[in-house]
Coordinates of C-alpha atoms and ligand atoms in Angstrom, one line a residue:
X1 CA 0.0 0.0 0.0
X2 CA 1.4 3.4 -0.8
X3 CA 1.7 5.3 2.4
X4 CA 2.2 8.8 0.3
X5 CA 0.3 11.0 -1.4
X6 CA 0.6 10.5 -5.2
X7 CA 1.7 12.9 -7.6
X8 CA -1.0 14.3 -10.1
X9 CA -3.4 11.9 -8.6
X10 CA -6.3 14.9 -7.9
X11 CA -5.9 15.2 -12.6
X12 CA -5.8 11.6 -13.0
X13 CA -9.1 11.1 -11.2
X14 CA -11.1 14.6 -12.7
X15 CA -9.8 12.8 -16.1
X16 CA -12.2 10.0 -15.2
X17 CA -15.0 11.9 -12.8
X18 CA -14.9 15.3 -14.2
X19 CA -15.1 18.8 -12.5
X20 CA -18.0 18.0 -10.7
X21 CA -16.9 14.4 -9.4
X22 CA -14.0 15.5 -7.3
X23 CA -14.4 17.5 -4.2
X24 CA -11.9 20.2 -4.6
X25 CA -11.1 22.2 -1.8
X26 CA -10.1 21.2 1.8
X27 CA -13.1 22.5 3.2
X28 CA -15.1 20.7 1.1
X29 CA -13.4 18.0 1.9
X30 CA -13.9 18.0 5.6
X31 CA -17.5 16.2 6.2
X32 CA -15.7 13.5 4.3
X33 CA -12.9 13.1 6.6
X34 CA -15.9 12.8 10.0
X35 CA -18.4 10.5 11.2
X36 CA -22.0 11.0 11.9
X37 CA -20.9 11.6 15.3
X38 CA -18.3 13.6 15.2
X39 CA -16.2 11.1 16.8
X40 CA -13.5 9.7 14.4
X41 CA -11.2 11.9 12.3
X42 CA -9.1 11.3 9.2
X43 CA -7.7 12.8 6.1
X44 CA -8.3 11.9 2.8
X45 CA -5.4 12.6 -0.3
X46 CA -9.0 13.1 -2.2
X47 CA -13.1 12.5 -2.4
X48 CA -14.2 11.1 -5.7
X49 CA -18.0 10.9 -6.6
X50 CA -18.1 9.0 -9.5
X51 CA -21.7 9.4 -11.4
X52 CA -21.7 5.5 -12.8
X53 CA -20.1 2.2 -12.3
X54 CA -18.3 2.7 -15.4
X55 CA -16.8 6.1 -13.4
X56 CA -16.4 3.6 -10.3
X57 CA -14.4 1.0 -12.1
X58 CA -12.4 3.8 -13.9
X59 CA -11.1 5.0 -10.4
X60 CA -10.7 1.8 -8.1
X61 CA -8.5 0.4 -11.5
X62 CA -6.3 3.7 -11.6
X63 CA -6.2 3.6 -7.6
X64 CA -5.4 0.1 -7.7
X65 CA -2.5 0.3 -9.7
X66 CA -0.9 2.9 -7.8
X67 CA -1.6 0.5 -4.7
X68 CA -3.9 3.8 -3.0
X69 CA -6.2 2.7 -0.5
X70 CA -10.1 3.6 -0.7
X71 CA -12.5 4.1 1.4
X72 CA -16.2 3.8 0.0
X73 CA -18.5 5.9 1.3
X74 CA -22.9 6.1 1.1
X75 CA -24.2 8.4 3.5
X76 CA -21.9 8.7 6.4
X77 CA -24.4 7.4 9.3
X78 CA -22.4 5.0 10.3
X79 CA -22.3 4.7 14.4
X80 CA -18.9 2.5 14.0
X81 CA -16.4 5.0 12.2
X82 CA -16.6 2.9 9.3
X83 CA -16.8 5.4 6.3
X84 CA -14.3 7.7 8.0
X85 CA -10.5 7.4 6.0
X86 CA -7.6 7.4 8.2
X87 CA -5.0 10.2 9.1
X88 CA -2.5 9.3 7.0
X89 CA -3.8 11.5 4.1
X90 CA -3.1 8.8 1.7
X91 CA -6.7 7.0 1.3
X92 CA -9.3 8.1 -1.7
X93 CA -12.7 8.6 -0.3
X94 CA -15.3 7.3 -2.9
X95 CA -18.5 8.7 -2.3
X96 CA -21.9 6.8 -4.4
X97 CA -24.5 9.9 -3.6
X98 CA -24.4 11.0 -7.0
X99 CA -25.2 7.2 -8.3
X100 CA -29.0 7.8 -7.2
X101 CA -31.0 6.4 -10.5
X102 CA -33.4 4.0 -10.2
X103 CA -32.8 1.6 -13.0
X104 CA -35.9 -0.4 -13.4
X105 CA -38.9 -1.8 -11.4
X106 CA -40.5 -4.6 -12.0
X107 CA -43.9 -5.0 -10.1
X108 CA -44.6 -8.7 -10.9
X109 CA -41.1 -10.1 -10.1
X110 CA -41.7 -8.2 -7.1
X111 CA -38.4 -6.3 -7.5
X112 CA -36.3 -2.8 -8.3
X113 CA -33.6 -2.4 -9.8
X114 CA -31.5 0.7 -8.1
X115 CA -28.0 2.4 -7.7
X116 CA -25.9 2.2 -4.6
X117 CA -25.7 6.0 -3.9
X118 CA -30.0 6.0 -3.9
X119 CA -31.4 7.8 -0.1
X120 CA -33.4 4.9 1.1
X121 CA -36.3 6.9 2.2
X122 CA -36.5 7.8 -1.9
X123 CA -36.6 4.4 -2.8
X124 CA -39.2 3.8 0.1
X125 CA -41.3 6.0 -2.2
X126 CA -40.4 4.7 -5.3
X127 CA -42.1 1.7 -4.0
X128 CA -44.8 2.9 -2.7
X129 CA -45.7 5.0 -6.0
X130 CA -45.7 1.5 -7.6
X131 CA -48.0 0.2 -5.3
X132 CA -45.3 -2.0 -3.7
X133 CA -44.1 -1.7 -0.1
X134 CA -39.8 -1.6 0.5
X135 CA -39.5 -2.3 4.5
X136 CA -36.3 -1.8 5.6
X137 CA -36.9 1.4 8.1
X138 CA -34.4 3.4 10.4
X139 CA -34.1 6.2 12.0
X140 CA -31.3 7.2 9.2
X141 CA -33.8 6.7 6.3
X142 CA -33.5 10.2 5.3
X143 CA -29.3 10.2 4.3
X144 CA -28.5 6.9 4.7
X145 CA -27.9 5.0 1.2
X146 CA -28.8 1.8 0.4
X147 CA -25.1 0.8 -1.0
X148 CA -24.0 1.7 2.9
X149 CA -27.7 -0.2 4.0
X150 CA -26.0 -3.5 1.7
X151 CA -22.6 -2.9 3.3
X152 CA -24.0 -3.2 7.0
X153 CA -26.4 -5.4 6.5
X154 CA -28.7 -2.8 8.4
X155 CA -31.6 -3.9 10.4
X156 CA -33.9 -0.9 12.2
X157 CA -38.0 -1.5 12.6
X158 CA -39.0 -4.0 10.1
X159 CA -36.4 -7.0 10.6
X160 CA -39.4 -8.9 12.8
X161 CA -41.9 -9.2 9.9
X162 CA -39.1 -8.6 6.9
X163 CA -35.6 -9.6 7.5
X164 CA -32.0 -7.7 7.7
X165 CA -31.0 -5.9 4.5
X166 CA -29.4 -9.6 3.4
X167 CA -32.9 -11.2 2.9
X168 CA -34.4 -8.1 1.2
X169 CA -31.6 -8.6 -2.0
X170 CA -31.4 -10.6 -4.4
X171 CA -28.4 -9.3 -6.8
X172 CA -25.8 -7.3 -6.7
X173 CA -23.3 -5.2 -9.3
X174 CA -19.8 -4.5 -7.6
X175 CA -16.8 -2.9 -8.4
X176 CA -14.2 -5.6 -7.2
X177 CA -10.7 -4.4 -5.6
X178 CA -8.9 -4.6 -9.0
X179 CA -11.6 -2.5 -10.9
X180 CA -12.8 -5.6 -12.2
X181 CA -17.2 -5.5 -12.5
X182 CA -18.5 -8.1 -11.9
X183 CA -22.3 -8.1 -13.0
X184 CA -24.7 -10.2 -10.2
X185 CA -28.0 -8.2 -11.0
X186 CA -30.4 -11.2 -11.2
X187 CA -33.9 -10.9 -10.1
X188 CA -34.0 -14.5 -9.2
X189 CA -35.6 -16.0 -6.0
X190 CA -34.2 -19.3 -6.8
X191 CA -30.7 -19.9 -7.9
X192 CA -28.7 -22.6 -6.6
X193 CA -25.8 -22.6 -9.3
X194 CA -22.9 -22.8 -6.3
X195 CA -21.5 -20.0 -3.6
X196 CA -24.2 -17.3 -3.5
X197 CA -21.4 -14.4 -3.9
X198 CA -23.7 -11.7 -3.0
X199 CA -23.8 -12.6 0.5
X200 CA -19.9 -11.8 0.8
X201 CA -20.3 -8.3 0.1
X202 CA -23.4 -8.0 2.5
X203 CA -22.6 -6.6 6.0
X204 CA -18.7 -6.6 4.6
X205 CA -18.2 -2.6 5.3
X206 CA -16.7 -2.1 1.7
X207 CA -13.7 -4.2 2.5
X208 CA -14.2 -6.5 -0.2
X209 CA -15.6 -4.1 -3.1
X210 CA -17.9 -1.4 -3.7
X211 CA -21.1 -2.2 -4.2
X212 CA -22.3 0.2 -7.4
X213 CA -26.5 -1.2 -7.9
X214 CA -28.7 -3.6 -6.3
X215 CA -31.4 -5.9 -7.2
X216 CA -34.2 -5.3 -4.4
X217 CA -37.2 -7.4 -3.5
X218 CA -40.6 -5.4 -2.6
X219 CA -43.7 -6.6 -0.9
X220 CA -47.4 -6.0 -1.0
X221 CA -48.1 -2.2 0.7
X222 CA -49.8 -2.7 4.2
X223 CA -52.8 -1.2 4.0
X224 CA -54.2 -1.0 7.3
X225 CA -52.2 -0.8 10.1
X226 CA -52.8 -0.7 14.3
X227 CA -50.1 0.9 16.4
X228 CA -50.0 1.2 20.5
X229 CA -47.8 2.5 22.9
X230 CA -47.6 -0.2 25.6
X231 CA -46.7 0.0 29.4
X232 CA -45.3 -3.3 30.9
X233 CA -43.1 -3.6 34.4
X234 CA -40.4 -5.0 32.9
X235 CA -38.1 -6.5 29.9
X236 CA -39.5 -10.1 30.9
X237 CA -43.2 -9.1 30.2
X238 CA -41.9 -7.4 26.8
X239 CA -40.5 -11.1 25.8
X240 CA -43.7 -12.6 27.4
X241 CA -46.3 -10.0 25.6
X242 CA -44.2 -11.0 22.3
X243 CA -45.1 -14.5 22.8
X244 CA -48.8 -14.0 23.5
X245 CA -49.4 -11.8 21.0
X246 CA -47.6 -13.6 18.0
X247 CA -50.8 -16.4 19.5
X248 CA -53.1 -13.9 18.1
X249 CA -51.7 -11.3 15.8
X250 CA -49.0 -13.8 13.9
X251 CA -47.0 -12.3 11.2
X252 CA -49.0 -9.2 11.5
X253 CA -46.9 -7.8 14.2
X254 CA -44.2 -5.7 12.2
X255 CA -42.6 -3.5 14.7
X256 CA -41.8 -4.4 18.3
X257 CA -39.6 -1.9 19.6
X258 CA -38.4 -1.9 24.1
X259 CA -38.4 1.5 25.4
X260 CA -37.1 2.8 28.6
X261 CA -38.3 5.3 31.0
X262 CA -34.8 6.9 30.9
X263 CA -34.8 7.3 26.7
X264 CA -38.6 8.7 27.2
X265 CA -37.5 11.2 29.6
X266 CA -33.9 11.8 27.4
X267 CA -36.8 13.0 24.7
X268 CA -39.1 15.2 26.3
X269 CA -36.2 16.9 27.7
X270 CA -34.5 17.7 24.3
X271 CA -37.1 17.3 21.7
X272 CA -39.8 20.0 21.7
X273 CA -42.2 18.4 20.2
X274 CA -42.4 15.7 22.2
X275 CA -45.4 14.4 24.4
X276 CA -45.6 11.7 27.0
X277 CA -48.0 9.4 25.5
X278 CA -49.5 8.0 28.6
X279 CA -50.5 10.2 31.7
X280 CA -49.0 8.4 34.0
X281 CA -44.9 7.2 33.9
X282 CA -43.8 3.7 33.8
X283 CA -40.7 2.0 34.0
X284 CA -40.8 0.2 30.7
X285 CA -42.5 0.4 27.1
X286 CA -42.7 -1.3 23.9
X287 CA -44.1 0.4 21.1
X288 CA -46.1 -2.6 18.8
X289 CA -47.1 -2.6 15.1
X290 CA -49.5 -4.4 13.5
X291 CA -49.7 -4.2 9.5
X292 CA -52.1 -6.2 6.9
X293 CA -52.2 -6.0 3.6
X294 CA -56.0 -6.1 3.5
X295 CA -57.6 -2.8 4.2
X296 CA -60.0 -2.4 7.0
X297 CA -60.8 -2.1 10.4
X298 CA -59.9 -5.6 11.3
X299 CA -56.7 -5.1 12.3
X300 CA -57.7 -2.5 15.4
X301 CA -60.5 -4.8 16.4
X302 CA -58.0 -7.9 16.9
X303 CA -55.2 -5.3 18.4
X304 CA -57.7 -4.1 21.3
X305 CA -58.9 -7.5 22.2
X306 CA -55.2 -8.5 22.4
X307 CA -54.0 -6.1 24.4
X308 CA -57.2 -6.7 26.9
X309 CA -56.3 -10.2 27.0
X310 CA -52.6 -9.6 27.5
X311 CA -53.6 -7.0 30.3
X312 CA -56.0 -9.8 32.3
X313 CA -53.0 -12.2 32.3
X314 CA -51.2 -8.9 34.0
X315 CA -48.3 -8.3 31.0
X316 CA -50.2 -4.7 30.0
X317 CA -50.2 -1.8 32.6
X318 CA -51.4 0.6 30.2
X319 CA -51.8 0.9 26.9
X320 CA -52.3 4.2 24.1
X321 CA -53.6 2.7 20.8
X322 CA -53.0 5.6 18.0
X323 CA -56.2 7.1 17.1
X324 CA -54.8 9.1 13.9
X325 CA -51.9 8.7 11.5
X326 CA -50.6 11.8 13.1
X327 CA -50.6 10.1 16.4
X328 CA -49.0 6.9 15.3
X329 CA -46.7 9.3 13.7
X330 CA -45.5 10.6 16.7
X331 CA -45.1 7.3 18.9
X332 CA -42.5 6.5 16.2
X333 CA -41.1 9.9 16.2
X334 CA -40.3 9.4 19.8
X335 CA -38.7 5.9 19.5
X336 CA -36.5 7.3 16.7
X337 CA -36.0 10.4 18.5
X338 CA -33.7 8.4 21.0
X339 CA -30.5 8.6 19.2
X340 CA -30.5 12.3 18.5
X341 CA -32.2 13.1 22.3
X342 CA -28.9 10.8 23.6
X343 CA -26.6 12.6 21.4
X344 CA -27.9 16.3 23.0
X345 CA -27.6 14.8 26.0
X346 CA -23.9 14.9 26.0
X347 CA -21.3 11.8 26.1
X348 CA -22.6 8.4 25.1
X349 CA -20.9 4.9 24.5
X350 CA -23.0 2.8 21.9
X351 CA -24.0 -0.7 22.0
X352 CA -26.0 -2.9 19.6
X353 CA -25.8 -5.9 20.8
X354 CA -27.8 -9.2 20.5
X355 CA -29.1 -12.3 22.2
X356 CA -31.6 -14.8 21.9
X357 CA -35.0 -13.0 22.1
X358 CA -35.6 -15.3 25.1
X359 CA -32.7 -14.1 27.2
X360 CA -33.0 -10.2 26.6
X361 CA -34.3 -9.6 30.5
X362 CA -31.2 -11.3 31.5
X363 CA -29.0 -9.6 29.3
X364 CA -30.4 -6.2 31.1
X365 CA -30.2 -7.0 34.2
X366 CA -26.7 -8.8 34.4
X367 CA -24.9 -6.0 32.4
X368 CA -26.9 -2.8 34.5
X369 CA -25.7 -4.6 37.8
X370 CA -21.7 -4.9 36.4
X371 CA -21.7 -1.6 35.2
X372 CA -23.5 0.3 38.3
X373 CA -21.0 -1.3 40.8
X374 CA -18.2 -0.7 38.5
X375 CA -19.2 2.4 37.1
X376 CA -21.5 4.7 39.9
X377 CA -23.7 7.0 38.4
X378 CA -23.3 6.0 34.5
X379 CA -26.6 5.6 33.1
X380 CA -27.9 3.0 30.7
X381 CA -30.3 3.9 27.9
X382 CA -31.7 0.6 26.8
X383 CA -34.2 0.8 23.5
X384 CA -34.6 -1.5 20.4
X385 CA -35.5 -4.6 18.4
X386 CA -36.3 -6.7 21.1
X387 CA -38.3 -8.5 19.1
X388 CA -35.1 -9.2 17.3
X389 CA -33.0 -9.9 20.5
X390 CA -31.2 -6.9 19.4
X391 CA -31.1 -4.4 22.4
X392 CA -29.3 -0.3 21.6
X393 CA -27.5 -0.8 25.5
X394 CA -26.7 2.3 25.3
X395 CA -24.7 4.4 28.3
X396 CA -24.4 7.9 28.8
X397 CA -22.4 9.5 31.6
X398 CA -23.2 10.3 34.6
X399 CA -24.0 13.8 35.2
X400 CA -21.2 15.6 36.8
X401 CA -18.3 13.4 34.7
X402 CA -16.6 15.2 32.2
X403 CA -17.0 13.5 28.4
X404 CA -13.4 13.2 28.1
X405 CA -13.2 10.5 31.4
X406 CA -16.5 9.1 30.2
X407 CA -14.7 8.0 27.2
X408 CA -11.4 7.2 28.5
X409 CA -13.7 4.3 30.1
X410 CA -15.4 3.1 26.9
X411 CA -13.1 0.2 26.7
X412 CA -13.8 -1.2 30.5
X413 CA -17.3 -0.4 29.8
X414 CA -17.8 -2.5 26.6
X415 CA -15.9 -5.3 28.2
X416 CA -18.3 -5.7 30.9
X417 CA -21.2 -5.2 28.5
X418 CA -19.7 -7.8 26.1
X419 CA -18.6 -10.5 28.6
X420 CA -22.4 -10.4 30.2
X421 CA -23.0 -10.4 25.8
X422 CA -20.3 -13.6 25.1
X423 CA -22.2 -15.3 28.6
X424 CA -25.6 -15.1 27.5
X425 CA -24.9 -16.8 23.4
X426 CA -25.0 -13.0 21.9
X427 CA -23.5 -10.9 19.4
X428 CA -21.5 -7.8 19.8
X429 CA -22.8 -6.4 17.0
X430 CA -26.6 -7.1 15.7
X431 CA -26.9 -3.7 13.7
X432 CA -23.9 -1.2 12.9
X433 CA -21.2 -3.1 12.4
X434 CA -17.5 -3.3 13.4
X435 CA -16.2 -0.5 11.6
X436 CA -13.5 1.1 13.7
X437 CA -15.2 0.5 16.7
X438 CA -15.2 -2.9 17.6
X439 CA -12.4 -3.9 15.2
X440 CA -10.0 -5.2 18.0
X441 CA -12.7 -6.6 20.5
X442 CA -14.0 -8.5 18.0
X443 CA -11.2 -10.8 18.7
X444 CA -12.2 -11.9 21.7
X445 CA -15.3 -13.3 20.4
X446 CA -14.7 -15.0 17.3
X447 CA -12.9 -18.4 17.1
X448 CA -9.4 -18.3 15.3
X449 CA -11.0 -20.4 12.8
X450 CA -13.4 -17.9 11.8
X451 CA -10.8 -14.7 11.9
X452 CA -8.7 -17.0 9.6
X453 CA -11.5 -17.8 7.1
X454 CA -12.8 -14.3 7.0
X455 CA -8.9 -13.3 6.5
X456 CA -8.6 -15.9 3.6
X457 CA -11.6 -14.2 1.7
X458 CA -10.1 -10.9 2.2
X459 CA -6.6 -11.9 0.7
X460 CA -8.3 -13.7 -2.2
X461 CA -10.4 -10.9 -2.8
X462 CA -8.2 -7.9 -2.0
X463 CA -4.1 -9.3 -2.1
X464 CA -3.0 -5.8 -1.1
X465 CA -5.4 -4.7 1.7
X466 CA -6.6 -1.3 -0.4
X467 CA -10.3 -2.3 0.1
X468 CA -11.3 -0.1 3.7
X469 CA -8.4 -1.1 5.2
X470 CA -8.7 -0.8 9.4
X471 CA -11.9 -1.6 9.1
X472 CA -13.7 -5.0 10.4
X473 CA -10.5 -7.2 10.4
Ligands
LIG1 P1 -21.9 4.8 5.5 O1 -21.9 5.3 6.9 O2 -21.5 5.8 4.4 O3 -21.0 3.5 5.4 C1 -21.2 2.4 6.2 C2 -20.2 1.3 5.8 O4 -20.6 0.9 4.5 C3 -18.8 1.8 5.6 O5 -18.0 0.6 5.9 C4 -18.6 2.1 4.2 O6 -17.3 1.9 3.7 C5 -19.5 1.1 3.5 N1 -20.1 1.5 2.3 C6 -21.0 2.5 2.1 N2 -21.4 2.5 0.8 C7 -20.8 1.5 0.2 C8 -20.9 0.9 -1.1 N3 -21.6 1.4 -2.1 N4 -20.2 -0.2 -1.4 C9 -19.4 -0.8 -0.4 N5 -19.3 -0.3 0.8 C10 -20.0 0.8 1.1 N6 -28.4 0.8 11.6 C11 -29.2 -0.2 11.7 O7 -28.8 -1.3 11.2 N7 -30.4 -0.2 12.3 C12 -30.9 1.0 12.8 O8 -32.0 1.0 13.3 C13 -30.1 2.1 12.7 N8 -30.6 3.3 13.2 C14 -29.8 4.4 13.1 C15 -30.3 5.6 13.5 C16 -29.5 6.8 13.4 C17 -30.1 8.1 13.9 C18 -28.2 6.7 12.9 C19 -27.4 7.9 12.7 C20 -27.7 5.5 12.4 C21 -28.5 4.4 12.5 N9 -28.0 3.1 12.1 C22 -28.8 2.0 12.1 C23 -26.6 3.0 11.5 C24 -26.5 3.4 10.0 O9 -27.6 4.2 9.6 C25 -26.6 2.2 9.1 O10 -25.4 1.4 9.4 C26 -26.6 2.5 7.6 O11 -26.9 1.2 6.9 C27 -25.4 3.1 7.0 O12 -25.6 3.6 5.7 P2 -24.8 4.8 5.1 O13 -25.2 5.0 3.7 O14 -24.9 6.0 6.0 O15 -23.3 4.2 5.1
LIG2 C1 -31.6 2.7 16.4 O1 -32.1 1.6 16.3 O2 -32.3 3.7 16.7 C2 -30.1 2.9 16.3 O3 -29.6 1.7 15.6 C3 -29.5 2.9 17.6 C4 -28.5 3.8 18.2 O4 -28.5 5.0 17.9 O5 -27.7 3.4 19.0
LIG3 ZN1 -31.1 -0.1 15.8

């Protein structure tokens, strides 16, 4: 890997991207060399934004040969440091925004055809103008890309009923390491002709290519829906509500989102908007949707006698079913409020973590004993897809600690968090990725056997390491 800048390379690249494809100055530069956050830092020797794959293949060739590192980039949400190049001024920042076309949708196969750079709260349209539904939802939706979706494998509000970003694609066109193409757009929902290559550049952070366009799958549009905000005592009746409403709701349960009393306050105290939804406060919540394709009233009617049956067996201490699109509206505002409220807040270590859906109470209430007797006064601010065994166990600081000693803890605090994680059969990541971030714990956790083979695929795919490098391995 070349560990200076090359000469001429800013000409070399407007040769292939043109004026308008390289981002000139250093100012511009900047939001290209920091996280969502704010938290990682780098410099890049330049930002391309190619406008096609052609453009894409072009640049990762030239780059190749001069053995430059790149460092693809969608829209920069991620929570890990992933997109973020390092500070040795010598990686190429590749940026897909301006590969936003929709190339085709097909309404019987069920599918779209659509560019990696595309924001995925336009192709959420895009769908719905076809009279199709596209369900992967997070709070991102409105800058995160779907290249950068691919590349996490993200999850957010809809895995329960839909499935991660990996079982909502079904082919992929990527610019490989050496500029080579290789062409995997097939609409197919049945093709067993050996390794399903695909899957490797899912959830892979861009270390193994950049993914340029994306066959999608789409699904009938819900068209009625039922949505409450749900008291219960604690995580255990979340996991048992789960259980006895799948009995009578089934796959018509689409969201099922834990909220604490902690990340409701953290939003009423930095989001104007907000409003409590129930009068009274309780120590836990879960905010439940139901969806059906068929249009109607049915849906409420089965909701509401759900919810009365869940409350006689005692697993409902109150409940607020929206009356109004406006007020299911703003139930999910405040669920996805949570991560910008925590961010105002001040100082926050992030965890997305998972475990058997089963074992989420335990995972709670083992890792908020550790941490309090390790860590007096830190406060956790646990939300998420419990319905997904994947819990946001997130911490912010206590309130007199300065950030800078919160964060000089972060590394003692995952630990504990992990180890309770590792105990329990979970994952220390369900949702961002490893990015940065978790790189080095990671370690602890996989077996050498699987660090090798994922090491093997990296070599075979990318001999000299110019794909991301840092990140994930
Ligand atoms: P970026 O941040 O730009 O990149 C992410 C990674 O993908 C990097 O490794 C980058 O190199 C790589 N990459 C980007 N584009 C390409 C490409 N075309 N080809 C190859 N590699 C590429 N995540 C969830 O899973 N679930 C959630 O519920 C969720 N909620 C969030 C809420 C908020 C408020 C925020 C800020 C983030 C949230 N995230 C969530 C994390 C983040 O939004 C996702 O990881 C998202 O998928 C990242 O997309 P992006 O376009 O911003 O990617
Ligand atoms: C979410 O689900 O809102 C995000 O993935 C969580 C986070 O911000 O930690
Ligand atoms: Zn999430």
């Amino acid at each position: 890997m070349n560990d200076r800048p090359a000469p001429g390379l800013a000409d070399r690249l407007r040769a292939i991207v043109g004026e308008r494809g390289l981002v000139g100055e250093d100012r511009e530069k900047a939001p290209f060399e920091t996280d969502w956050r704010g938290q990682y830092h780098g410099r890049a020797a330049a930002v391309v934004k190619p406008a096609s794959t052609d453009e894409v293949a072009r640049v990762v060739t030239l780059l190749a040969q001069e053995r430059i590192a790149m460092v693809p980039r969608g829209g920069n949400t991620s929570l890990c440091g992933a997109s973020v190049p390092d500070d040795s001024g010598t990686q190429v920042v590749i940026n897909l925004s301006r590969m936003n076309r929709v190339r085709a949708v097909d309404p019987d196969n069920n599918t779209m055809t659509v560019e990696a750079g595309c924001v995925l709260e336009a192709l959420q349209n895009v769908a719905d103008e076809h009279g199709r539904f596209f369900p992967l939802s997070l709070g991102a939706e409105g800058s995160c890309e779907i290249g950068g979706n691919l590349s996490t494998n993200a999850g957010g509000t809809g895995v329960l009923r839909y499935g991660n970003t990996r079982e909502l694609v079904l082919g992929l066109e990527v610019v490989l390491p050496d500029g080579r193409l290789w062409s995997g757009l097939r609409g197919l929902r049945k093709d067993n002709t050996g390794y399903d290559l695909k899957h490797l550049f899912v959830g892979a952070e861009g270390t193994l290519g950049i993914i340029t366009a994306a066959v999608l799958k789409l699904f009938p549009k819900p068209r009625s829906r039922a949505t409450a905000f749900v008291a219960i005592a604690d995580p255990a009746a979340a996991v048992a509500l789960l259980s006895k409403l799948r009995e009578s709701c089934g796959e018509r349960i689409t969201g099922y989102e834990l909220i604490s009393r902690v990340c409701v306050d953290l939003v009423l105290k930095h989001i104007p908007a907000a409003r409590d939804p129930l009068p009274a406060r309780h120590a836990w919540y879960v905010l439940v949707e139901l969806s059906d394709s068929a249009p109607g009233d049915a849906i409420g009617a089965l909701f509401e006698a759900a919810l009365g049956e869940a409350a006689e067996a005692g697993l409902v201490a109150d409940a607020m079913i929206a009356a109004s699109e406006a007020q299911r509206d703003a139930l999910w505002q405040m669920r996805e409020d949570i991560t910008e409220a925590q961010k105002l807040e001040g100082a926050s270590i992030k965890h997305d973590v998972s475990v058997p859906v089963s074992r989420v109470p335990e995972l709670i209430s083992r890792a908020t004993a550790a941490l309090e007797a390790r860590f007096p006064g830190i406060r956790v601010v646990a939300f998420g897809h419990v319905g997904d065994g994947n819990i946001h166990y997130n911490c912010s600081k206590a309130d007199r600690q300065e950030a800078a000693a919160f964060f000089s803890e972060s590394p003692a605090v995952n630990h504990v968090v992990y180890q309770v994680v590792n105990d329990l059969g979970g994952s220390i990541s369900a949702e961002h990725g490893l990015g940065v971030l978790k790189r080095d714990e990671i370690r602890l956790y996989k077996s050498a056997l699987e660090l090798d083979l994922m090491r093997a695929i990296k070599r075979t795919l990318d001999p000299h390491g110019l794909m991301n490098p840092g990140k994930v391995l």
